[in-house]
Amino acid sequence: MKSQQIREEFLDFFADKDHKVIRSSPLLPQDDPTILFTNAGMNQFKNVFLGLEKRSYKRAASVQKCMRVSGKHNDLEQVGKTNKHHTFFEMLGNFSFGDYFKKDAIDYAWELVTEIYKMPKDRLYVTIYLDDDDAYELWHKRIGVPADRIFRFGKKDNYWAMGETGPCGPCSEIHYDLGEIMEEGNPHDLIESGSDRFLELWNLVFMQFDQDDTGKLNPLPSPSIDTGMGLERVATVLQGQTNNYDTDLFRPLIEAICNFAGREAPSGDEGDVAARVIADHVRAVSFLIGDGIMPSNDGRGYVLRRLIRRAFRYGTSLGLEEPFLYKLVSDVADSMKDAYPELLSSVEYISKVCLSEENRFAMTLSSGLKTFNQYIEELRETGKNILTGDKLFKLYDTFGFPIDLSEELALEQKVAVDREGFAKELEEQRHRARLSWKGDAIDKDRKVYESIKDVSVEFVGYDHMKNFDVEVLAILKNGKLTQEIKDGESGEVVLDQTPFYAEAGGQVGDTGTLINTHFSALVKTTYHPIPDIITHKIQMLSGVLRVGDTLEASVDLSTRNNIRKNHTATHLLHASLRQILGDHIKQAGSLVSSHRLRFDFTHFAALSNPEIRQIEYRVNEKIRENIDVDTAIVSLDEGISAGATAIFEEKYGEKVRMITIDNFSKELCGGIHVANTGEIGMFKIVSESSVAAGMRRIEALTGEEALKDYQETDELLSDIQQSVNSPRKDILHSLDRLKESLKEKEKETRTLRLKLANAKYHKKEDPVEEVKGIRVMIQRVEELNTGELRGLADSLKQKIGSGVIILGGKTGEKVFLVSAVTRDLVDRISAVDIIKKIAPFVGGGGGGRPDFAQAGGPKVDQLEFALKRSIKILEELLP
């Protein structure tokens, strides 16, 4: 059975069991700040399980893209070495939110595995939690699994918890026996040890408890089900293989890699592991970049960068010295096109990102080898024979050298490596990363809001800017719930109805006022602390506000209107970019405020001025056409089917707002928009810049802000016009003339200063000393820049004929030094050696050629001392 059929059979099976089929969420977690990547099917339902979010359905099924390369779910080092570990994989899952429980979950799992997928029952084993007698009874008596095929394990293997507190419960796993040809032994012991003979196919999690702060387990009022089954492992079984890498998910990639390397697949050597690693990593890389993640030096981008570099390094072990990973992206897209057709449209862009990163690493690898060789030289000089942990870590962290590469290179040099020291450095880095990752802190900050998660908040801001008789449901002050807030204090307020838009989708939260006869307050911003709750950050101006009070809520009209203009303009900009630059353009972030808009997008080159003008013109053209902006409420699938653009970083509900601007733009968006494009007035791009490799940023203005910018530019041009006394059309020509004139004056000034310096320093009496038969001139000079200092040194070389010149001076708070050696002496002494000995005295360093070198440093007060020490330095250097 092909992998796509496995996906389809799974979803069709659960759809027939009244499950809502849900699209895979992106690898970038949409509503969970505590994880780097989506690592399980339940991630997109986390808030539903916690009771923070409500859905119209109680049963769901999905095929979820997952990544496990960080935290406790980190399979990176096992990839390629075992038959069943991967970084990127797909998880087939079915979920029950307080609907069915153990009996149905076990029934469904067994029916699918044995009747739909037709796996032999005598190859299946089941594990359960130690004291989960309910699961044992269901598996043994209801399903008929023999008792000797049901094994009980402890918390490490068969218990699941969302965190230190919250939903938790026992789990049950279905394992498939690939046969004794893989490994002989007792099935219980082999499953417990993680033998490749047994594939853990499906994990059924029975969420039946809520663990409190004391560790007490309280039964959940509505127990739930969360299951996960790895597609790659199911494919191994159904395609008659014993190795995930021999399935249709990996085989075409491995064959392509081996074709590049000119080797058989498999060859029965270490190269097979390299080919597997590359195949795994290029799948992960393709989907990460496709979901909008870019290589960088921290967070998610660092993981992506490491995967690309790791794959490249394994490629070099196969003899692939040139970039190759980018060529495999199209193979990934082709093999996944039925399940993820969106990947096909991004092949060119993903390939360019890969190629850029591979080229970057090729240079880094070369630098890393130089650094490694430098470390070896240092060991030789000191008589030591161990490459220390800090140096191994620098090779790993800065140059992407895996520890095994450093070990191989060290072995060639007959040098040992300090693996324990490396492990310590690595753990310290991981600790730093955990401290810098804000997810846990954000998650803890949300706890206070969970006590009010059941309150009903209605957003009416699409149709109203002001609401009367609004009730105060909750007040928070200093992060804690309170009953009242007084004059001069600041805090947060939750209302039963609100016209205030909460920050989302790049659009800032609304501002405005809350008032009644007893109090008044400014709303500084509005946001969602948890789904379905809108909170208003307020500053009390007068009176007292209490829970239960009613008030009038008014959005700042001018600010809201400017935000609306900027948001609709963002949609026009997005569509214009795609039309003019290509379909590879994807939104990678945005900010919509009342003053300006910012739009980040995937593109590999800086925009030319003609392209910027063309984009600006296209947006203004659509503004002038005064097109109606239509809003329709549709399901997510209906919106996607209608051709609407969905933004990777957004989380969409069951029903979404589809914003359509004629046949020019169609996006899924929950933001606030104008009624027609003419309301925007005008649009002006004020900057275009790079955010990261393969990502650009446009900042723009609309309406009055755009007009102000045009007027300020016009005033500036008028001032320049008056200053250069030239018609506006000739301003550039006039400025060019002024620049040329200035260059001439500067040239004349330099010539004059050099003449004065020559006259001054050539006249000095007896400036020449002799060291070991060589004439030496050492002088301190004043009021000369580095260029003039170099010119004076050349002049003095001519005067001295044969010898060494050392000059020092200062400019502002910095010292400059030059050393010059006449050509007849460069075989005896180098100007570079001289300057490298003198420079440390002024706190700097330098370099140059054997006949001329220069240096700089911040220690102005040490200049005189450095010049005096020069004679002794020359005595040491001269043979």
Coordinates of N, CA and C in Angstrom, one line a residue, residues 26 55 155 277-278 321 358 370 378 381 390 420 423 457 459 468 580 610 677-678 765 791 800:
P26 N 0.9 24.0 10.5 CA 2.3 24.2 10.1 C 3.3 23.6 11.1
R55 N -14.7 24.0 20.2 CA -14.9 23.7 18.8 C -16.3 23.1 18.6
K155 N 5.7 4.3 34.2 CA 5.4 5.6 33.7 C 6.3 6.1 32.6
V277 N 20.6 9.8 6.3 CA 20.6 11.1 7.1 C 20.2 12.2 6.1
I278 N 20.8 12.2 4.9 CA 20.6 13.3 3.9 C 19.1 13.2 3.5
E321 N 31.4 17.3 -2.9 CA 32.0 18.5 -2.4 C 31.3 19.8 -2.7
E358 N 24.0 26.3 1.8 CA 25.1 25.3 1.4 C 26.4 26.0 1.0
K370 N 40.7 25.2 8.9 CA 41.8 26.0 9.3 C 41.9 26.1 10.8
E378 N 48.8 24.3 18.0 CA 48.9 24.7 19.4 C 49.2 23.6 20.3
E381 N 52.9 22.6 19.8 CA 53.8 23.6 20.4 C 53.9 23.4 21.9
D390 N 36.1 22.8 25.1 CA 35.7 24.1 24.6 C 36.1 24.3 23.2
E420 N 33.9 14.3 27.2 CA 33.2 14.7 28.4 C 33.1 16.3 28.5
A423 N 30.6 17.4 26.0 CA 29.2 17.2 26.4 C 28.8 18.3 27.5
V457 N -17.2 36.1 26.1 CA -16.8 37.4 25.6 C -17.2 37.5 24.1
F459 N -17.1 39.7 20.6 CA -16.4 40.8 19.9 C -17.4 41.3 18.9
F468 N -22.7 50.3 24.5 CA -23.3 50.8 25.7 C -23.6 49.6 26.6
I580 N 4.0 40.7 -9.5 CA 5.1 41.4 -10.1 C 6.4 40.5 -9.9
P610 N 13.1 50.3 -9.9 CA 12.0 50.1 -10.8 C 10.9 49.1 -10.3
T677 N -11.4 50.3 -1.4 CA -10.0 50.7 -1.5 C -9.8 52.2 -1.5
G678 N -10.7 52.9 -2.1 CA -10.5 54.4 -2.2 C -10.3 55.0 -0.8
E765 N 66.7 67.7 13.5 CA 68.1 67.4 13.7 C 68.3 66.0 14.2
G791 N 52.0 58.4 3.7 CA 52.7 59.2 2.7 C 54.0 59.7 3.3
I800 N 66.1 58.5 4.0 CA 67.0 57.7 4.7 C 67.8 56.8 3.8

